mmCIF file of C-alpha atoms in Angstrom:
data_model
loop_
_atom_site.group_PDB
_atom_site.id
_atom_site.type_symbol
_atom_site.label_atom_id
_atom_site.label_comp_id
_atom_site.label_asym_id
_atom_site.label_seq_id
_atom_site.Cartn_x
_atom_site.Cartn_y
_atom_site.Cartn_z
ATOM 1 C CA UNK A 1 0.018 0.017 -0.126
ATOM 2 C CA UNK A 2 2.368 2.708 1.070
ATOM 3 C CA UNK A 3 4.739 1.940 -1.766
ATOM 4 C CA UNK A 4 2.161 3.315 -4.173
ATOM 5 C CA UNK A 5 1.821 6.519 -2.213
ATOM 6 C CA UNK A 6 3.116 9.784 -3.863
ATOM 7 C CA UNK A 7 5.908 11.419 -1.884
ATOM 8 C CA UNK A 8 3.698 14.167 -0.830
ATOM 9 C CA UNK A 9 1.062 11.798 0.634
ATOM 10 C CA UNK A 10 3.810 9.826 2.274
ATOM 11 C CA UNK A 11 5.176 12.943 3.971
ATOM 12 C CA UNK A 12 1.634 13.746 4.990
ATOM 13 C CA UNK A 13 1.285 10.262 6.540
ATOM 14 C CA UNK A 14 4.541 10.568 8.429
ATOM 15 C CA UNK A 15 3.469 13.911 9.915
ATOM 16 C CA UNK A 16 0.421 12.189 11.107
ATOM 17 C CA UNK A 17 1.950 9.152 12.860
ATOM 18 C CA UNK A 18 4.960 10.858 14.182
ATOM 19 C CA UNK A 19 4.106 14.606 14.810
ATOM 20 C CA UNK A 20 6.735 15.065 17.462
ATOM 21 C CA UNK A 21 9.643 14.406 15.111
ATOM 22 C CA UNK A 22 8.240 16.451 12.420
ATOM 23 C CA UNK A 23 7.003 19.630 14.112
ATOM 24 C CA UNK A 24 8.493 19.506 17.690
ATOM 25 C CA UNK A 25 7.045 22.821 19.058
ATOM 26 C CA UNK A 26 3.351 22.296 18.623
ATOM 27 C CA UNK A 27 3.362 18.691 19.473
ATOM 28 C CA UNK A 28 5.619 18.717 22.595
ATOM 29 C CA UNK A 29 3.965 18.478 25.966
ATOM 30 C CA UNK A 30 5.209 21.183 28.318
ATOM 31 C CA UNK A 31 3.459 19.657 31.368
ATOM 32 C CA UNK A 32 3.821 21.800 34.509
ATOM 33 C CA UNK A 33 5.772 24.488 32.536
ATOM 34 C CA UNK A 34 2.374 25.603 31.002
ATOM 35 C CA UNK A 35 1.319 26.967 34.360
ATOM 36 C CA UNK A 36 4.605 28.450 35.236
ATOM 37 C CA UNK A 37 4.833 32.107 34.517
ATOM 38 C CA UNK A 38 8.464 32.039 35.098
ATOM 39 C CA UNK A 39 9.055 29.770 32.072
ATOM 40 C CA UNK A 40 7.283 32.164 29.632
ATOM 41 C CA UNK A 41 8.990 35.179 30.985
ATOM 42 C CA UNK A 42 12.336 33.677 30.567
ATOM 43 C CA UNK A 43 11.280 32.700 26.921
ATOM 44 C CA UNK A 44 10.325 36.237 26.111
ATOM 45 C CA UNK A 45 13.281 37.615 28.101
ATOM 46 C CA UNK A 46 15.744 35.572 25.909
ATOM 47 C CA UNK A 47 14.161 36.935 22.554
ATOM 48 C CA UNK A 48 14.306 40.515 23.937
ATOM 49 C CA UNK A 49 17.810 40.224 25.137
ATOM 50 C CA UNK A 50 19.216 38.597 21.896
ATOM 51 C CA UNK A 51 17.544 41.322 19.847
ATOM 52 C CA UNK A 52 18.554 44.187 22.106
ATOM 53 C CA UNK A 53 22.138 42.928 22.300
ATOM 54 C CA UNK A 54 22.311 42.655 18.322
ATOM 55 C CA UNK A 55 20.780 46.143 18.108
ATOM 56 C CA UNK A 56 22.985 48.102 20.577
ATOM 57 C CA UNK A 57 26.056 45.903 19.590
ATOM 58 C CA UNK A 58 26.378 48.196 16.494
ATOM 59 C CA UNK A 59 27.395 51.098 18.778
ATOM 60 C CA UNK A 60 29.208 48.686 21.270
ATOM 61 C CA UNK A 61 26.778 49.283 23.977
ATOM 62 C CA UNK A 62 25.292 46.536 26.162
ATOM 63 C CA UNK A 63 21.699 46.581 27.446
ATOM 64 C CA UNK A 64 22.931 47.266 31.012
ATOM 65 C CA UNK A 65 25.227 50.062 29.904
ATOM 66 C CA UNK A 66 22.262 51.568 27.975
ATOM 67 C CA UNK A 67 20.149 51.584 31.176
ATOM 68 C CA UNK A 68 22.778 53.047 33.152
ATOM 69 C CA UNK A 69 23.466 55.827 30.479
ATOM 70 C CA UNK A 70 19.689 56.663 30.448
ATOM 71 C CA UNK A 71 19.336 56.972 34.293
ATOM 72 C CA UNK A 72 22.622 58.769 34.749
ATOM 73 C CA UNK A 73 21.638 61.377 31.987
ATOM 74 C CA UNK A 74 18.175 61.766 33.445
ATOM 75 C CA UNK A 75 19.365 62.098 37.160
ATOM 76 C CA UNK A 76 22.564 64.036 37.054
ATOM 77 C CA UNK A 77 24.824 63.826 40.120
ATOM 78 C CA UNK A 78 23.221 60.444 41.353
ATOM 79 C CA UNK A 79 25.616 58.133 43.411
ATOM 80 C CA UNK A 80 26.976 54.941 42.026
ATOM 81 C CA UNK A 81 24.940 52.824 44.723
ATOM 82 C CA UNK A 82 21.710 54.652 43.952
ATOM 83 C CA UNK A 83 22.130 53.725 40.331
ATOM 84 C CA UNK A 84 22.915 50.141 41.062
ATOM 85 C CA UNK A 85 19.709 50.029 43.380
ATOM 86 C CA UNK A 86 17.568 51.577 40.809
ATOM 87 C CA UNK A 87 18.519 49.323 38.085
ATOM 88 C CA UNK A 88 18.759 46.159 40.377
ATOM 89 C CA UNK A 89 22.242 45.452 39.666
ATOM 90 C CA UNK A 90 24.893 44.385 42.037
ATOM 91 C CA UNK A 91 27.135 47.101 43.306
ATOM 92 C CA UNK A 92 30.466 45.283 42.169
ATOM 93 C CA UNK A 93 28.989 44.778 38.747
ATOM 94 C CA UNK A 94 27.818 48.300 38.506
ATOM 95 C CA UNK A 95 31.246 49.632 39.596
ATOM 96 C CA UNK A 96 32.834 47.489 36.541
ATOM 97 C CA UNK A 97 30.228 48.674 34.157
ATOM 98 C CA UNK A 98 30.998 52.340 35.054
ATOM 99 C CA UNK A 99 34.694 51.753 34.821
ATOM 100 C CA UNK A 100 34.085 50.701 31.111
ATOM 101 C CA UNK A 101 31.755 53.819 30.476
ATOM 102 C CA UNK A 102 34.315 56.014 31.955
ATOM 103 C CA UNK A 103 37.351 54.578 30.096
ATOM 104 C CA UNK A 104 35.406 55.436 26.740
ATOM 105 C CA UNK A 105 34.676 59.164 28.045
ATOM 106 C CA UNK A 106 30.988 58.489 28.314
ATOM 107 C CA UNK A 107 30.369 59.180 31.947
ATOM 108 C CA UNK A 108 32.395 61.072 34.751
ATOM 109 C CA UNK A 109 32.606 60.317 38.358
ATOM 110 C CA UNK A 110 32.941 63.461 40.316
ATOM 111 C CA UNK A 111 33.825 63.472 44.013
ATOM 112 C CA UNK A 112 30.831 64.394 45.973
ATOM 113 C CA UNK A 113 31.392 67.263 48.576
ATOM 114 C CA UNK A 114 28.944 65.702 51.070
ATOM 115 C CA UNK A 115 30.860 62.399 51.505
ATOM 116 C CA UNK A 116 34.377 61.811 50.204
ATOM 117 C CA UNK A 117 33.632 58.197 49.486
ATOM 118 C CA UNK A 118 30.713 58.945 47.157
ATOM 119 C CA UNK A 119 30.856 59.718 43.646
ATOM 120 C CA UNK A 120 28.408 61.876 41.682
ATOM 121 C CA UNK A 121 27.802 60.478 38.261
ATOM 122 C CA UNK A 122 27.516 62.891 35.295
ATOM 123 C CA UNK A 123 27.103 61.953 31.532
ATOM 124 C CA UNK A 124 29.783 63.667 29.279
ATOM 125 C CA UNK A 125 28.858 65.601 26.105
ATOM 126 C CA UNK A 126 30.337 62.552 24.233
ATOM 127 C CA UNK A 127 28.092 60.240 26.373
ATOM 128 C CA UNK A 128 24.994 62.280 25.520
ATOM 129 C CA UNK A 129 25.738 62.117 21.719
ATOM 130 C CA UNK A 130 25.978 58.170 21.879
ATOM 131 C CA UNK A 131 22.999 57.972 24.056
ATOM 132 C CA UNK A 132 20.921 59.852 21.424
ATOM 133 C CA UNK A 133 21.872 57.197 18.946
ATOM 134 C CA UNK A 134 21.312 54.328 21.359
ATOM 135 C CA UNK A 135 17.794 55.621 22.093
ATOM 136 C CA UNK A 136 16.976 55.774 18.411
ATOM 137 C CA UNK A 137 18.280 52.089 18.195
ATOM 138 C CA UNK A 138 16.289 51.016 21.305
ATOM 139 C CA UNK A 139 13.190 52.462 19.969
ATOM 140 C CA UNK A 140 13.604 50.343 16.736
ATOM 141 C CA UNK A 141 14.176 47.191 18.883
ATOM 142 C CA UNK A 142 10.906 48.059 20.977
ATOM 143 C CA UNK A 143 8.891 48.412 17.570
ATOM 144 C CA UNK A 144 10.243 44.923 16.747
ATOM 145 C CA UNK A 145 9.034 43.561 20.054
ATOM 146 C CA UNK A 146 5.676 45.293 19.714
ATOM 147 C CA UNK A 147 5.389 43.672 16.214
ATOM 148 C CA UNK A 148 6.163 40.252 17.643
ATOM 149 C CA UNK A 149 3.822 40.494 20.616
ATOM 150 C CA UNK A 150 0.964 42.454 18.792
ATOM 151 C CA UNK A 151 -0.005 45.964 19.986
ATOM 152 C CA UNK A 152 -2.577 44.725 22.293
ATOM 153 C CA UNK A 153 -0.588 42.115 24.017
ATOM 154 C CA UNK A 154 2.202 44.697 24.275
ATOM 155 C CA UNK A 155 0.127 47.236 25.960
ATOM 156 C CA UNK A 156 -1.417 44.622 28.474
ATOM 157 C CA UNK A 157 2.223 43.529 29.397
ATOM 158 C CA UNK A 158 3.529 47.024 29.864
ATOM 159 C CA UNK A 159 0.715 48.089 31.886
ATOM 160 C CA UNK A 160 0.938 45.056 34.101
ATOM 161 C CA UNK A 161 4.740 45.284 34.714
ATOM 162 C CA UNK A 162 5.333 49.054 34.842
ATOM 163 C CA UNK A 163 3.421 49.523 38.128
ATOM 164 C CA UNK A 164 5.337 46.783 39.974
ATOM 165 C CA UNK B 1 20.853 77.875 61.764
ATOM 166 C CA UNK B 2 21.479 74.318 60.898
ATOM 167 C CA UNK B 3 23.780 73.983 63.682
ATOM 168 C CA UNK B 4 20.957 74.286 66.193
ATOM 169 C CA UNK B 5 18.867 71.548 64.618
ATOM 170 C CA UNK B 6 18.503 68.136 66.193
ATOM 171 C CA UNK B 7 20.104 65.295 64.388
ATOM 172 C CA UNK B 8 16.661 63.993 63.501
ATOM 173 C CA UNK B 9 15.341 67.291 62.198
ATOM 174 C CA UNK B 10 18.578 67.648 60.161
ATOM 175 C CA UNK B 11 18.053 64.239 58.607
ATOM 176 C CA UNK B 12 14.421 65.162 57.905
ATOM 177 C CA UNK B 13 15.769 68.423 56.140
ATOM 178 C CA UNK B 14 18.181 66.532 54.125
ATOM 179 C CA UNK B 15 15.390 64.077 52.937
ATOM 180 C CA UNK B 16 13.448 67.184 51.934
ATOM 181 C CA UNK B 17 16.254 68.890 50.043
ATOM 182 C CA UNK B 18 17.844 65.781 48.482
ATOM 183 C CA UNK B 19 15.071 63.063 48.091
ATOM 184 C CA UNK B 20 17.248 61.283 45.394
ATOM 185 C CA UNK B 21 19.815 60.374 47.806
ATOM 186 C CA UNK B 22 17.586 59.260 50.550
ATOM 187 C CA UNK B 23 14.908 57.202 48.760
ATOM 188 C CA UNK B 24 16.310 56.561 45.131
ATOM 189 C CA UNK B 25 13.588 54.111 43.879
ATOM 190 C CA UNK B 26 10.608 56.478 43.951
ATOM 191 C CA UNK B 27 12.313 59.737 42.990
ATOM 192 C CA UNK B 28 14.716 58.340 40.193
ATOM 193 C CA UNK B 29 13.573 59.359 36.754
ATOM 194 C CA UNK B 30 13.728 56.434 34.370
ATOM 195 C CA UNK B 31 13.117 58.504 31.226
ATOM 196 C CA UNK B 32 12.630 56.193 28.220
ATOM 197 C CA UNK B 33 13.012 52.934 30.115
ATOM 198 C CA UNK B 34 9.449 53.750 31.305
ATOM 199 C CA UNK B 35 8.245 52.958 27.842
ATOM 200 C CA UNK B 36 10.600 49.934 27.210
ATOM 201 C CA UNK B 37 8.754 46.620 28.068
ATOM 202 C CA UNK B 38 12.113 44.942 27.808
ATOM 203 C CA UNK B 39 13.384 46.790 30.706
ATOM 204 C CA UNK B 40 10.503 45.679 32.854
ATOM 205 C CA UNK B 41 10.533 42.042 31.656
ATOM 206 C CA UNK B 42 14.267 41.976 32.545
ATOM 207 C CA UNK B 43 13.597 43.267 36.009
ATOM 208 C CA UNK B 44 10.866 40.569 36.493
ATOM 209 C CA UNK B 45 13.129 37.890 35.026
ATOM 210 C CA UNK B 46 16.047 38.851 37.546
ATOM 211 C CA UNK B 47 13.607 38.353 40.549
ATOM 212 C CA UNK B 48 12.117 35.135 39.099
ATOM 213 C CA UNK B 49 15.500 33.673 38.302
ATOM 214 C CA UNK B 50 17.048 34.414 41.695
ATOM 215 C CA UNK B 51 14.131 32.995 43.512
ATOM 216 C CA UNK B 52 14.017 29.888 41.280
ATOM 217 C CA UNK B 53 17.698 29.295 41.563
ATOM 218 C CA UNK B 54 17.662 29.580 45.440
ATOM 219 C CA UNK B 55 14.440 27.278 45.534
ATOM 220 C CA UNK B 56 15.806 24.465 43.257
ATOM 221 C CA UNK B 57 19.297 24.970 44.659
ATOM 222 C CA UNK B 58 18.223 22.774 47.680
ATOM 223 C CA UNK B 59 18.070 19.680 45.427
ATOM 224 C CA UNK B 60 21.034 20.941 43.144
ATOM 225 C CA UNK B 61 18.936 21.505 40.175
ATOM 226 C CA UNK B 62 19.070 24.560 37.880
ATOM 227 C CA UNK B 63 16.029 26.104 36.283
ATOM 228 C CA UNK B 64 17.213 24.959 32.890
ATOM 229 C CA UNK B 65 17.709 21.333 34.274
ATOM 230 C CA UNK B 66 14.294 21.501 35.692
ATOM 231 C CA UNK B 67 12.683 22.366 32.337
ATOM 232 C CA UNK B 68 14.652 19.555 30.604
ATOM 233 C CA UNK B 69 13.604 17.074 33.167
ATOM 234 C CA UNK B 70 9.877 18.095 32.809
ATOM 235 C CA UNK B 71 9.993 17.906 28.998
ATOM 236 C CA UNK B 72 11.846 14.552 28.812
ATOM 237 C CA UNK B 73 9.613 13.101 31.505
ATOM 238 C CA UNK B 74 6.407 14.237 29.542
ATOM 239 C CA UNK B 75 7.711 13.282 26.039
ATOM 240 C CA UNK B 76 9.586 10.174 26.529
ATOM 241 C CA UNK B 77 11.937 9.178 23.495
ATOM 242 C CA UNK B 78 12.227 12.606 22.176
ATOM 243 C CA UNK B 79 15.598 13.724 20.615
ATOM 244 C CA UNK B 80 18.165 16.111 22.106
ATOM 245 C CA UNK B 81 17.710 18.668 19.151
ATOM 246 C CA UNK B 82 13.839 18.599 19.630
ATOM 247 C CA UNK B 83 14.370 19.206 23.252
ATOM 248 C CA UNK B 84 16.672 22.009 22.701
ATOM 249 C CA UNK B 85 14.360 23.534 20.054
ATOM 250 C CA UNK B 86 11.416 23.279 22.526
ATOM 251 C CA UNK B 87 13.136 24.939 25.347
ATOM 252 C CA UNK B 88 14.925 27.566 23.148
ATOM 253 C CA UNK B 89 18.412 26.547 24.297
ATOM 254 C CA UNK B 90 21.419 26.182 22.093
ATOM 255 C CA UNK B 91 22.176 22.642 21.111
ATOM 256 C CA UNK B 92 25.757 22.721 22.556
ATOM 257 C CA UNK B 93 24.405 24.071 25.896
ATOM 258 C CA UNK B 94 21.822 21.426 25.897
ATOM 259 C CA UNK B 95 24.388 18.686 25.309
ATOM 260 C CA UNK B 96 26.377 19.779 28.263
ATOM 261 C CA UNK B 97 23.259 20.118 30.384
ATOM 262 C CA UNK B 98 22.236 16.499 29.508
ATOM 263 C CA UNK B 99 25.878 15.333 30.281
ATOM 264 C CA UNK B 100 25.386 16.469 33.775
ATOM 265 C CA UNK B 101 21.873 14.888 34.152
ATOM 266 C CA UNK B 102 23.242 11.677 32.683
ATOM 267 C CA UNK B 103 26.456 11.636 35.173
ATOM 268 C CA UNK B 104 23.798 12.033 37.986
ATOM 269 C CA UNK B 105 21.652 9.071 36.644
ATOM 270 C CA UNK B 106 18.660 11.291 35.960
ATOM 271 C CA UNK B 107 18.211 10.760 32.463
ATOM 272 C CA UNK B 108 19.472 8.170 29.826
ATOM 273 C CA UNK B 109 20.351 8.586 26.166
ATOM 274 C CA UNK B 110 19.240 5.555 24.275
ATOM 275 C CA UNK B 111 20.357 5.112 20.658
ATOM 276 C CA UNK B 112 17.565 5.474 18.363
ATOM 277 C CA UNK B 113 16.791 2.800 15.757
ATOM 278 C CA UNK B 114 15.722 5.200 12.921
ATOM 279 C CA UNK B 115 19.015 7.176 12.936
ATOM 280 C CA UNK B 116 22.348 6.138 14.544
ATOM 281 C CA UNK B 117 23.360 9.738 15.385
ATOM 282 C CA UNK B 118 19.982 10.496 17.135
ATOM 283 C CA UNK B 119 19.659 9.747 20.832
ATOM 284 C CA UNK B 120 16.218 9.127 22.324
ATOM 285 C CA UNK B 121 16.077 10.670 25.849
ATOM 286 C CA UNK B 122 14.325 8.929 28.764
ATOM 287 C CA UNK B 123 14.053 9.936 32.353
ATOM 288 C CA UNK B 124 15.293 7.285 34.850
ATOM 289 C CA UNK B 125 13.356 6.227 37.948
ATOM 290 C CA UNK B 126 15.861 8.137 40.039
ATOM 291 C CA UNK B 127 15.140 11.175 37.689
ATOM 292 C CA UNK B 128 11.449 10.799 38.136
ATOM 293 C CA UNK B 129 11.754 10.780 42.034
ATOM 294 C CA UNK B 130 13.843 13.992 41.990
ATOM 295 C CA UNK B 131 11.538 15.648 39.483
ATOM 296 C CA UNK B 132 8.601 14.895 41.891
ATOM 297 C CA UNK B 133 10.417 16.936 44.528
ATOM 298 C CA UNK B 134 11.441 19.592 42.150
ATOM 299 C CA UNK B 135 7.911 20.043 40.963
ATOM 300 C CA UNK B 136 6.812 20.656 44.551
ATOM 301 C CA UNK B 137 9.555 23.303 45.074
ATOM 302 C CA UNK B 138 8.720 24.826 41.683
ATOM 303 C CA UNK B 139 5.059 25.219 42.849
ATOM 304 C CA UNK B 140 6.216 26.895 46.094
ATOM 305 C CA UNK B 141 8.347 29.385 43.951
ATOM 306 C CA UNK B 142 5.264 30.051 41.548
ATOM 307 C CA UNK B 143 3.161 30.800 44.560
ATOM 308 C CA UNK B 144 5.784 33.365 45.701
ATOM 309 C CA UNK B 145 5.718 34.799 42.195
ATOM 310 C CA UNK B 146 1.892 35.101 42.316
ATOM 311 C CA UNK B 147 2.072 36.702 45.802
ATOM 312 C CA UNK B 148 4.590 39.317 44.598
ATOM 313 C CA UNK B 149 2.565 40.131 41.360
ATOM 314 C CA UNK B 150 -0.962 39.845 42.767
ATOM 315 C CA UNK B 151 -3.470 37.091 41.553
ATOM 316 C CA UNK B 152 -4.927 39.235 38.983
ATOM 317 C CA UNK B 153 -1.628 40.612 37.286
ATOM 318 C CA UNK B 154 -0.387 37.098 37.596
ATOM 319 C CA UNK B 155 -3.201 35.808 35.558
ATOM 320 C CA UNK B 156 -3.129 38.594 33.024
ATOM 321 C CA UNK B 157 0.755 37.947 32.471
ATOM 322 C CA UNK B 158 0.287 34.156 32.079
ATOM 323 C CA UNK B 159 -2.586 34.564 29.556
ATOM 324 C CA UNK B 160 -0.727 37.157 27.568
ATOM 325 C CA UNK B 161 2.513 34.948 27.372
ATOM 326 C CA UNK B 162 1.361 31.610 27.076
ATOM 327 C CA UNK B 163 -0.138 31.874 23.673
ATOM 328 C CA UNK B 164 2.947 33.371 22.123
#
């Protein structure tokens, strides 16, 4: 019987008898993962991170560096530890991140008058120029994310997460 | 004037004149980050990941290993590459992850009849026992996530992300 089937019909029959091998994503059982929000957040986060890294990579800025530049620019004179707290980044990691931005002349650490150990962060004119380009690229990334999610879902997610 | 103030009043005055330094989170301007869904997804992902790593760390299972065990258990005989595709993990990383699970006797790679290079993955009885404990811990983690987000927001997010 099966020897007389056309290749197309045979392929269709294979799909019917062995869907897992042919189209793994729809047929695979996710079991408890289907009720774990964390699983789906991670999947979305992986997509976002990869696209964002690629997008900002053109100007050699990491996603974390972008967030730091945005917040330093919008809050001139803030301290390193306040920046770390705001962005939810460990202090040691933030210190290394700022080292790299400072080496590239994008931010300055000015000694604060009030407390000799504190540094007031300021963006440099060069940092401001690069940030303007980065914001344009980030907006393009965000448009791709909205296209992926659909505008309605995008809005639902942004509203649900922004107030946390 | 300020020399006559009590320490408490002086601290209060400092809070009023320099709110950014005293309570960074509410006062910090996030600028464009406020309209970037990616920023808020990352913040949530960091919380989820840290809590999940801590939770599953008690039985020395990583979040990625947990997902792999769940899917192998629910789809006996699946291939390594189908597992990698399903979970959105690079093939090389999945191979290393399965090496570790195999060394601990939690999964087996059985040579597939159809294709000598393919391996059919199966969970072992020992893997099934550990997975049962892991699922209990994962459910506790998920309850904490629901408590953090609030039940309504949790449901909105799960519905919005599950269909992607």
